[in-house]
C-alpha cells in the first residue's frame, strides 16, 4: 500500500514516513499542496495524509481538488480542534480528521481503518435506483422523486451507502471507528443530508437510539427517535 504524506513541517513528514514505513507502507512525501497534488497524479496512492495549513495550496484546497477526480481516502491533520473546521474538512471530502499533537498508534489505527474500509467496500453500481432515489455514482448526481439534489462529497457518499443498504442500521460503515467516538460529525452530516432530501413530511432517515441510522428509500411518515449518546 502506498501512502502520500503532505505537510510543510519536515519534522512531521520525517516522523510519519518512519512510522508508516516501519508498518510496511510505501511512503511518498510532499511539502505543500501543489506538490502534493502533483505527487497524487503521478503516484495514485492508496491513502493521503495531509496537513491543513500549508503554502501554495492548503489542505482543504488539496482535498477539494482530489475529490473532483478520486475517492482515495484522505486523513486531515491539523492543530485546529474546533468543530467548525472539522466539519468543513469532512464536508469538503476528507474521510477522517486528527488533531495535532496525536499519538502514532492512533494515526496508524486510523490508517488501517480507512484502508480496510476501502478494501471491504462492495462494488457499487454506476446507476443505483432505490425507492424515491436515483443515484449515478460515475456522474456524481442524485435525485429524489425526480428532483436533482446538490450534495457535498461526504453527503453524496453517505446517500450512496444508505441507498446500497436500505433499511439496515448503519453507523460504523459510514464513518469507521470514529463514528462511535465522535458522533457529532455524523449527526451534522446526517442533519445536512436530511434537509436536502426530506420534503413534504416524508422521512427517509430514521434514527435508532444507541445504534445508528436506518435509510427508508420509500419514505416514512414518522421518526423512531433521536440518536442518543450526545
PDB file of C-alpha atoms in Angstrom:
ATOM      1  CA  UNK A   1       0.000   0.000   0.000  1.00  0.00           C
ATOM      2  CA  UNK A   2       1.297   3.435  -0.947  1.00  0.00           C
ATOM      3  CA  UNK A   3       0.599   6.454   1.260  1.00  0.00           C
ATOM      4  CA  UNK A   4       1.176  10.091   0.355  1.00  0.00           C
ATOM      5  CA  UNK A   5       2.039  12.445   3.235  1.00  0.00           C
ATOM      6  CA  UNK A   6       1.575  16.186   2.564  1.00  0.00           C
ATOM      7  CA  UNK A   7       2.867  18.592   5.230  1.00  0.00           C
ATOM      8  CA  UNK A   8       5.159  21.628   5.197  1.00  0.00           C
ATOM      9  CA  UNK A   9       6.670  20.698   8.573  1.00  0.00           C
ATOM     10  CA  UNK A  10       9.619  18.493   7.706  1.00  0.00           C
ATOM     11  CA  UNK A  11       9.824  17.128  11.243  1.00  0.00           C
ATOM     12  CA  UNK A  12       6.266  15.830  10.849  1.00  0.00           C
ATOM     13  CA  UNK A  13       6.912  14.292   7.440  1.00  0.00           C
ATOM     14  CA  UNK A  14      10.078  12.579   8.705  1.00  0.00           C
ATOM     15  CA  UNK A  15       8.221  11.146  11.682  1.00  0.00           C
ATOM     16  CA  UNK A  16       5.278   9.992   9.595  1.00  0.00           C
ATOM     17  CA  UNK A  17       7.496   8.471   6.918  1.00  0.00           C
ATOM     18  CA  UNK A  18       9.461   6.497   9.503  1.00  0.00           C
ATOM     19  CA  UNK A  19       6.343   5.295  11.356  1.00  0.00           C
ATOM     20  CA  UNK A  20       4.461   4.315   8.213  1.00  0.00           C
ATOM     21  CA  UNK A  21       7.447   2.588   6.644  1.00  0.00           C
ATOM     22  CA  UNK A  22       8.001   0.648   9.867  1.00  0.00           C
ATOM     23  CA  UNK A  23       4.412  -0.588   9.485  1.00  0.00           C
ATOM     24  CA  UNK A  24       5.116  -1.838   5.971  1.00  0.00           C
ATOM     25  CA  UNK A  25       3.729   1.007   3.861  1.00  0.00           C
ATOM     26  CA  UNK A  26       5.405   2.586   0.844  1.00  0.00           C
ATOM     27  CA  UNK A  27       5.526   6.321   1.591  1.00  0.00           C
ATOM     28  CA  UNK A  28       5.806   9.402  -0.655  1.00  0.00           C
ATOM     29  CA  UNK A  29       6.179  12.911   0.771  1.00  0.00           C
ATOM     30  CA  UNK A  30       5.208  16.386  -0.456  1.00  0.00           C
ATOM     31  CA  UNK A  31       5.888  19.694   1.291  1.00  0.00           C
ATOM     32  CA  UNK A  32       2.886  21.735   0.112  1.00  0.00           C
ATOM     33  CA  UNK A  33      -0.486  21.274  -1.513  1.00  0.00           C
ATOM     34  CA  UNK A  34       0.605  21.884  -5.094  1.00  0.00           C
ATOM     35  CA  UNK A  35       3.426  19.389  -4.815  1.00  0.00           C
ATOM     36  CA  UNK A  36       1.012  17.034  -3.069  1.00  0.00           C
ATOM     37  CA  UNK A  37      -1.467  17.161  -5.953  1.00  0.00           C
ATOM     38  CA  UNK A  38       1.329  16.575  -8.463  1.00  0.00           C
ATOM     39  CA  UNK A  39       2.518  13.536  -6.479  1.00  0.00           C
ATOM     40  CA  UNK A  40      -1.053  12.288  -6.241  1.00  0.00           C
ATOM     41  CA  UNK A  41      -1.475  12.461 -10.013  1.00  0.00           C
ATOM     42  CA  UNK A  42       1.872  10.774 -10.633  1.00  0.00           C
ATOM     43  CA  UNK A  43       1.718   8.047  -7.965  1.00  0.00           C
ATOM     44  CA  UNK A  44      -2.015   7.423  -7.401  1.00  0.00           C
ATOM     45  CA  UNK A  45      -1.569   6.481  -3.724  1.00  0.00           C
ATOM     46  CA  UNK A  46      -3.954   4.259  -1.776  1.00  0.00           C
ATOM     47  CA  UNK A  47      -4.345   6.849   1.004  1.00  0.00           C
ATOM     48  CA  UNK A  48      -3.408  10.504   1.609  1.00  0.00           C
ATOM     49  CA  UNK A  49      -2.483  12.186   4.894  1.00  0.00           C
ATOM     50  CA  UNK A  50      -2.473  15.977   4.635  1.00  0.00           C
ATOM     51  CA  UNK A  51      -1.968  18.968   6.887  1.00  0.00           C
ATOM     52  CA  UNK A  52      -4.412  21.884   6.597  1.00  0.00           C
ATOM     53  CA  UNK A  53      -2.211  24.990   6.903  1.00  0.00           C
ATOM     54  CA  UNK A  54       0.287  24.902   4.028  1.00  0.00           C
ATOM     55  CA  UNK A  55       1.683  27.359   1.472  1.00  0.00           C
ATOM     56  CA  UNK A  56       0.741  27.377  -2.233  1.00  0.00           C
ATOM     57  CA  UNK A  57      -2.346  25.174  -1.742  1.00  0.00           C
ATOM     58  CA  UNK A  58      -3.783  24.410   1.689  1.00  0.00           C
ATOM     59  CA  UNK A  59      -5.185  21.085   2.821  1.00  0.00           C
ATOM     60  CA  UNK A  60      -8.811  21.982   2.148  1.00  0.00           C
ATOM     61  CA  UNK A  61      -7.992  23.078  -1.407  1.00  0.00           C
ATOM     62  CA  UNK A  62      -5.977  19.903  -1.933  1.00  0.00           C
ATOM     63  CA  UNK A  63      -8.841  17.761  -0.650  1.00  0.00           C
ATOM     64  CA  UNK A  64     -11.330  19.528  -2.922  1.00  0.00           C
ATOM     65  CA  UNK A  65      -9.050  19.111  -5.960  1.00  0.00           C
ATOM     66  CA  UNK A  66      -8.545  15.401  -5.299  1.00  0.00           C
ATOM     67  CA  UNK A  67     -12.239  14.791  -4.684  1.00  0.00           C
ATOM     68  CA  UNK A  68     -13.047  16.057  -8.170  1.00  0.00           C
ATOM     69  CA  UNK A  69     -11.202  13.089  -9.652  1.00  0.00           C
ATOM     70  CA  UNK A  70     -10.813  10.413  -6.975  1.00  0.00           C
ATOM     71  CA  UNK A  71     -12.365   8.807  -3.893  1.00  0.00           C
ATOM     72  CA  UNK A  72      -8.985   7.882  -2.368  1.00  0.00           C
ATOM     73  CA  UNK A  73      -9.182   8.021   1.474  1.00  0.00           C
ATOM     74  CA  UNK A  74      -7.926  11.329   2.919  1.00  0.00           C
ATOM     75  CA  UNK A  75      -6.949  11.864   6.551  1.00  0.00           C
ATOM     76  CA  UNK A  76      -6.553  15.511   7.564  1.00  0.00           C
ATOM     77  CA  UNK A  77      -4.108  16.601  10.281  1.00  0.00           C
ATOM     78  CA  UNK A  78      -4.404  19.998  11.954  1.00  0.00           C
ATOM     79  CA  UNK A  79      -3.686  21.915  15.135  1.00  0.00           C
ATOM     80  CA  UNK A  80      -7.192  23.388  14.810  1.00  0.00           C
ATOM     81  CA  UNK A  81      -9.518  21.393  17.037  1.00  0.00           C
ATOM     82  CA  UNK A  82     -12.725  23.420  16.640  1.00  0.00           C
ATOM     83  CA  UNK A  83     -15.824  21.639  15.360  1.00  0.00           C
ATOM     84  CA  UNK A  84     -16.360  24.177  12.560  1.00  0.00           C
ATOM     85  CA  UNK A  85     -13.050  23.374  10.872  1.00  0.00           C
ATOM     86  CA  UNK A  86     -13.505  19.630  11.382  1.00  0.00           C
ATOM     87  CA  UNK A  87     -16.946  19.735   9.800  1.00  0.00           C
ATOM     88  CA  UNK A  88     -15.655  21.904   6.932  1.00  0.00           C
ATOM     89  CA  UNK A  89     -12.831  19.451   6.173  1.00  0.00           C
ATOM     90  CA  UNK A  90     -15.182  16.464   6.296  1.00  0.00           C
ATOM     91  CA  UNK A  91     -17.787  18.201   4.139  1.00  0.00           C
ATOM     92  CA  UNK A  92     -15.099  19.027   1.581  1.00  0.00           C
ATOM     93  CA  UNK A  93     -14.293  15.338   1.207  1.00  0.00           C
ATOM     94  CA  UNK A  94     -11.913  14.309   3.987  1.00  0.00           C
ATOM     95  CA  UNK A  95     -12.597  10.872   5.439  1.00  0.00           C
ATOM     96  CA  UNK A  96     -11.087  11.497   8.866  1.00  0.00           C
ATOM     97  CA  UNK A  97      -9.668  14.356  10.927  1.00  0.00           C
ATOM     98  CA  UNK A  98      -6.920  14.069  13.540  1.00  0.00           C
ATOM     99  CA  UNK A  99      -5.869  16.949  15.779  1.00  0.00           C
ATOM    100  CA  UNK A 100      -2.185  17.664  16.404  1.00  0.00           C
ATOM    101  CA  UNK A 101      -0.460  16.594  18.553  1.00  0.00           C
ATOM    102  CA  UNK A 102      -1.544  12.999  18.047  1.00  0.00           C
ATOM    103  CA  UNK A 103      -0.171   9.619  19.027  1.00  0.00           C
ATOM    104  CA  UNK A 104       1.444   7.464  16.355  1.00  0.00           C
ATOM    105  CA  UNK A 105      -0.569   4.361  17.349  1.00  0.00           C
ATOM    106  CA  UNK A 106      -3.826   6.302  16.892  1.00  0.00           C
ATOM    107  CA  UNK A 107      -2.801   7.575  13.471  1.00  0.00           C
ATOM    108  CA  UNK A 108      -1.773   4.082  12.359  1.00  0.00           C
ATOM    109  CA  UNK A 109      -5.089   2.707  13.600  1.00  0.00           C
ATOM    110  CA  UNK A 110      -6.975   5.305  11.568  1.00  0.00           C
ATOM    111  CA  UNK A 111      -4.866   4.498   8.502  1.00  0.00           C
ATOM    112  CA  UNK A 112      -5.669   0.805   8.875  1.00  0.00           C
ATOM    113  CA  UNK A 113      -9.370   1.595   9.343  1.00  0.00           C
ATOM    114  CA  UNK A 114      -9.548   3.667   6.158  1.00  0.00           C
ATOM    115  CA  UNK A 115      -7.670   1.109   4.077  1.00  0.00           C
ATOM    116  CA  UNK A 116      -9.813  -1.683   5.495  1.00  0.00           C
ATOM    117  CA  UNK A 117     -12.995   0.253   4.690  1.00  0.00           C
ATOM    118  CA  UNK A 118     -11.925   0.665   1.082  1.00  0.00           C
ATOM    119  CA  UNK A 119     -10.894  -2.984   0.776  1.00  0.00           C
ATOM    120  CA  UNK A 120     -14.207  -4.196   2.188  1.00  0.00           C
ATOM    121  CA  UNK A 121     -16.441  -1.752   0.327  1.00  0.00           C
ATOM    122  CA  UNK A 122     -18.809  -3.574  -2.014  1.00  0.00           C
ATOM    123  CA  UNK A 123     -18.620  -2.757  -5.687  1.00  0.00           C
ATOM    124  CA  UNK A 124     -21.195  -0.081  -6.425  1.00  0.00           C
ATOM    125  CA  UNK A 125     -23.389   0.086  -9.475  1.00  0.00           C
ATOM    126  CA  UNK A 126     -22.900   3.025 -11.794  1.00  0.00           C
ATOM    127  CA  UNK A 127     -26.619   3.819 -11.554  1.00  0.00           C
ATOM    128  CA  UNK A 128     -28.477   2.904  -8.394  1.00  0.00           C
ATOM    129  CA  UNK A 129     -32.249   3.159  -8.034  1.00  0.00           C
ATOM    130  CA  UNK A 130     -33.730   2.798  -4.566  1.00  0.00           C
ATOM    131  CA  UNK A 131     -37.294   3.823  -3.829  1.00  0.00           C
ATOM    132  CA  UNK A 132     -37.654   7.553  -4.483  1.00  0.00           C
ATOM    133  CA  UNK A 133     -33.946   7.923  -5.288  1.00  0.00           C
ATOM    134  CA  UNK A 134     -31.820   7.650  -8.424  1.00  0.00           C
ATOM    135  CA  UNK A 135     -28.056   7.931  -7.910  1.00  0.00           C
ATOM    136  CA  UNK A 136     -25.376   7.910 -10.598  1.00  0.00           C
ATOM    137  CA  UNK A 137     -22.028   7.180  -8.953  1.00  0.00           C
ATOM    138  CA  UNK A 138     -19.925   7.971 -12.030  1.00  0.00           C
ATOM    139  CA  UNK A 139     -21.681  11.255 -12.823  1.00  0.00           C
ATOM    140  CA  UNK A 140     -21.870  12.071  -9.102  1.00  0.00           C
ATOM    141  CA  UNK A 141     -25.523  13.072  -9.392  1.00  0.00           C
ATOM    142  CA  UNK A 142     -28.552  12.220  -7.279  1.00  0.00           C
ATOM    143  CA  UNK A 143     -32.261  12.921  -7.446  1.00  0.00           C
ATOM    144  CA  UNK A 144     -35.234  12.281  -5.179  1.00  0.00           C
ATOM    145  CA  UNK A 145     -38.709  11.918  -6.704  1.00  0.00           C
ATOM    146  CA  UNK A 146     -37.335  13.336  -9.949  1.00  0.00           C
ATOM    147  CA  UNK A 147     -35.750  16.435  -8.396  1.00  0.00           C
ATOM    148  CA  UNK A 148     -31.963  16.822  -8.580  1.00  0.00           C
ATOM    149  CA  UNK A 149     -30.343  17.399  -5.190  1.00  0.00           C
ATOM    150  CA  UNK A 150     -26.986  19.119  -4.734  1.00  0.00           C
ATOM    151  CA  UNK A 151     -24.816  17.366  -2.160  1.00  0.00           C
ATOM    152  CA  UNK A 152     -21.346  17.806  -0.708  1.00  0.00           C
ATOM    153  CA  UNK A 153     -18.918  14.937  -1.459  1.00  0.00           C
ATOM    154  CA  UNK A 154     -19.423  13.441   2.001  1.00  0.00           C
ATOM    155  CA  UNK A 155     -23.212  13.771   1.791  1.00  0.00           C
ATOM    156  CA  UNK A 156     -23.141  12.045  -1.607  1.00  0.00           C
ATOM    157  CA  UNK A 157     -21.033   9.186  -0.223  1.00  0.00           C
ATOM    158  CA  UNK A 158     -23.422   8.836   2.709  1.00  0.00           C
ATOM    159  CA  UNK A 159     -26.524   8.765   0.482  1.00  0.00           C
ATOM    160  CA  UNK A 160     -24.863   6.215  -1.813  1.00  0.00           C
ATOM    161  CA  UNK A 161     -24.044   3.997   1.152  1.00  0.00           C
ATOM    162  CA  UNK A 162     -27.560   4.352   2.526  1.00  0.00           C
ATOM    163  CA  UNK A 163     -29.141   3.521  -0.845  1.00  0.00           C
ATOM    164  CA  UNK A 164     -26.920   0.461  -1.261  1.00  0.00           C
ATOM    165  CA  UNK A 165     -28.039  -0.847   2.150  1.00  0.00           C
ATOM    166  CA  UNK A 166     -31.709   0.144   2.521  1.00  0.00           C
ATOM    167  CA  UNK A 167     -33.451  -0.495   5.835  1.00  0.00           C
ATOM    168  CA  UNK A 168     -30.210  -1.597   7.520  1.00  0.00           C
ATOM    169  CA  UNK A 169     -28.892   0.214  10.582  1.00  0.00           C
ATOM    170  CA  UNK A 170     -25.568   1.865   9.732  1.00  0.00           C
ATOM    171  CA  UNK A 171     -23.018   3.723  11.816  1.00  0.00           C
ATOM    172  CA  UNK A 172     -19.515   2.193  11.663  1.00  0.00           C
ATOM    173  CA  UNK A 173     -19.827   1.638   7.919  1.00  0.00           C
ATOM    174  CA  UNK A 174     -20.387   5.332   7.370  1.00  0.00           C
ATOM    175  CA  UNK A 175     -17.647   6.780   9.492  1.00  0.00           C
ATOM    176  CA  UNK A 176     -15.398   3.943  10.623  1.00  0.00           C
ATOM    177  CA  UNK A 177     -14.392   3.640  14.290  1.00  0.00           C
ATOM    178  CA  UNK A 178     -14.533   7.424  14.739  1.00  0.00           C
ATOM    179  CA  UNK A 179     -18.315   7.278  14.287  1.00  0.00           C
ATOM    180  CA  UNK A 180     -18.746   5.881  17.804  1.00  0.00           C
ATOM    181  CA  UNK A 181     -16.183   8.099  19.494  1.00  0.00           C
ATOM    182  CA  UNK A 182     -17.100  11.343  17.713  1.00  0.00           C
ATOM    183  CA  UNK A 183     -20.826  11.095  16.855  1.00  0.00           C
ATOM    184  CA  UNK A 184     -21.171  14.884  16.468  1.00  0.00           C
ATOM    185  CA  UNK A 185     -19.591  14.702  12.982  1.00  0.00           C
ATOM    186  CA  UNK A 186     -22.081  12.082  11.901  1.00  0.00           C
ATOM    187  CA  UNK A 187     -25.044  13.971  13.360  1.00  0.00           C
ATOM    188  CA  UNK A 188     -24.052  17.124  11.457  1.00  0.00           C
ATOM    189  CA  UNK A 189     -23.643  15.155   8.235  1.00  0.00           C
ATOM    190  CA  UNK A 190     -26.965  13.350   8.587  1.00  0.00           C
ATOM    191  CA  UNK A 191     -28.750  16.590   9.519  1.00  0.00           C
ATOM    192  CA  UNK A 192     -27.407  18.274   6.376  1.00  0.00           C
ATOM    193  CA  UNK A 193     -28.486  15.357   4.196  1.00  0.00           C
ATOM    194  CA  UNK A 194     -31.939  15.295   5.763  1.00  0.00           C
ATOM    195  CA  UNK A 195     -32.514  18.970   4.963  1.00  0.00           C
ATOM    196  CA  UNK A 196     -31.789  18.313   1.300  1.00  0.00           C
ATOM    197  CA  UNK A 197     -33.797  15.123   0.767  1.00  0.00           C
ATOM    198  CA  UNK A 198     -36.741  15.288   3.158  1.00  0.00           C
ATOM    199  CA  UNK A 199     -39.687  17.370   1.978  1.00  0.00           C
ATOM    200  CA  UNK A 200     -43.468  17.409   2.312  1.00  0.00           C
ATOM    201  CA  UNK A 201     -43.416  15.383   5.529  1.00  0.00           C
ATOM    202  CA  UNK A 202     -41.596  12.392   4.062  1.00  0.00           C
ATOM    203  CA  UNK A 203     -38.825  10.974   6.268  1.00  0.00           C
ATOM    204  CA  UNK A 204     -36.083   8.900   4.685  1.00  0.00           C
ATOM    205  CA  UNK A 205     -33.533   8.616   7.504  1.00  0.00           C
ATOM    206  CA  UNK A 206     -34.631   7.144  10.816  1.00  0.00           C
ATOM    207  CA  UNK A 207     -32.550   7.391  13.990  1.00  0.00           C
ATOM    208  CA  UNK A 208     -32.095   4.241  16.036  1.00  0.00           C
ATOM    209  CA  UNK A 209     -31.208   5.108  19.665  1.00  0.00           C
ATOM    210  CA  UNK A 210     -27.695   3.994  20.649  1.00  0.00           C
ATOM    211  CA  UNK A 211     -27.264   2.158  17.348  1.00  0.00           C
ATOM    212  CA  UNK A 212     -27.161   4.377  14.273  1.00  0.00           C
ATOM    213  CA  UNK A 213     -29.345   5.310  11.318  1.00  0.00           C
ATOM    214  CA  UNK A 214     -31.750   3.417   9.077  1.00  0.00           C
ATOM    215  CA  UNK A 215     -32.451   4.539   5.490  1.00  0.00           C
ATOM    216  CA  UNK A 216     -36.007   4.099   4.199  1.00  0.00           C
ATOM    217  CA  UNK A 217     -35.838   4.734   0.411  1.00  0.00           C
ATOM    218  CA  UNK A 218     -39.610   4.937   0.006  1.00  0.00           C
ATOM    219  CA  UNK A 219     -40.024   7.297   2.925  1.00  0.00           C
ATOM    220  CA  UNK A 220     -41.751   7.015   6.265  1.00  0.00           C
ATOM    221  CA  UNK A 221     -44.255   9.289   7.938  1.00  0.00           C
ATOM    222  CA  UNK A 222     -42.577   9.308  11.345  1.00  0.00           C
ATOM    223  CA  UNK A 223     -39.227   9.097  13.093  1.00  0.00           C
ATOM    224  CA  UNK A 224     -38.467   6.322  15.585  1.00  0.00           C
ATOM    225  CA  UNK A 225     -36.396   8.506  17.859  1.00  0.00           C
ATOM    226  CA  UNK A 226     -33.233  10.503  18.160  1.00  0.00           C
ATOM    227  CA  UNK A 227     -29.672   9.167  18.192  1.00  0.00           C
ATOM    228  CA  UNK A 228     -28.560   9.364  21.760  1.00  0.00           C
ATOM    229  CA  UNK A 229     -25.071   9.439  23.232  1.00  0.00           C
ATOM    230  CA  UNK A 230     -24.959  13.185  22.586  1.00  0.00           C
TER     231      UNK A 230
END
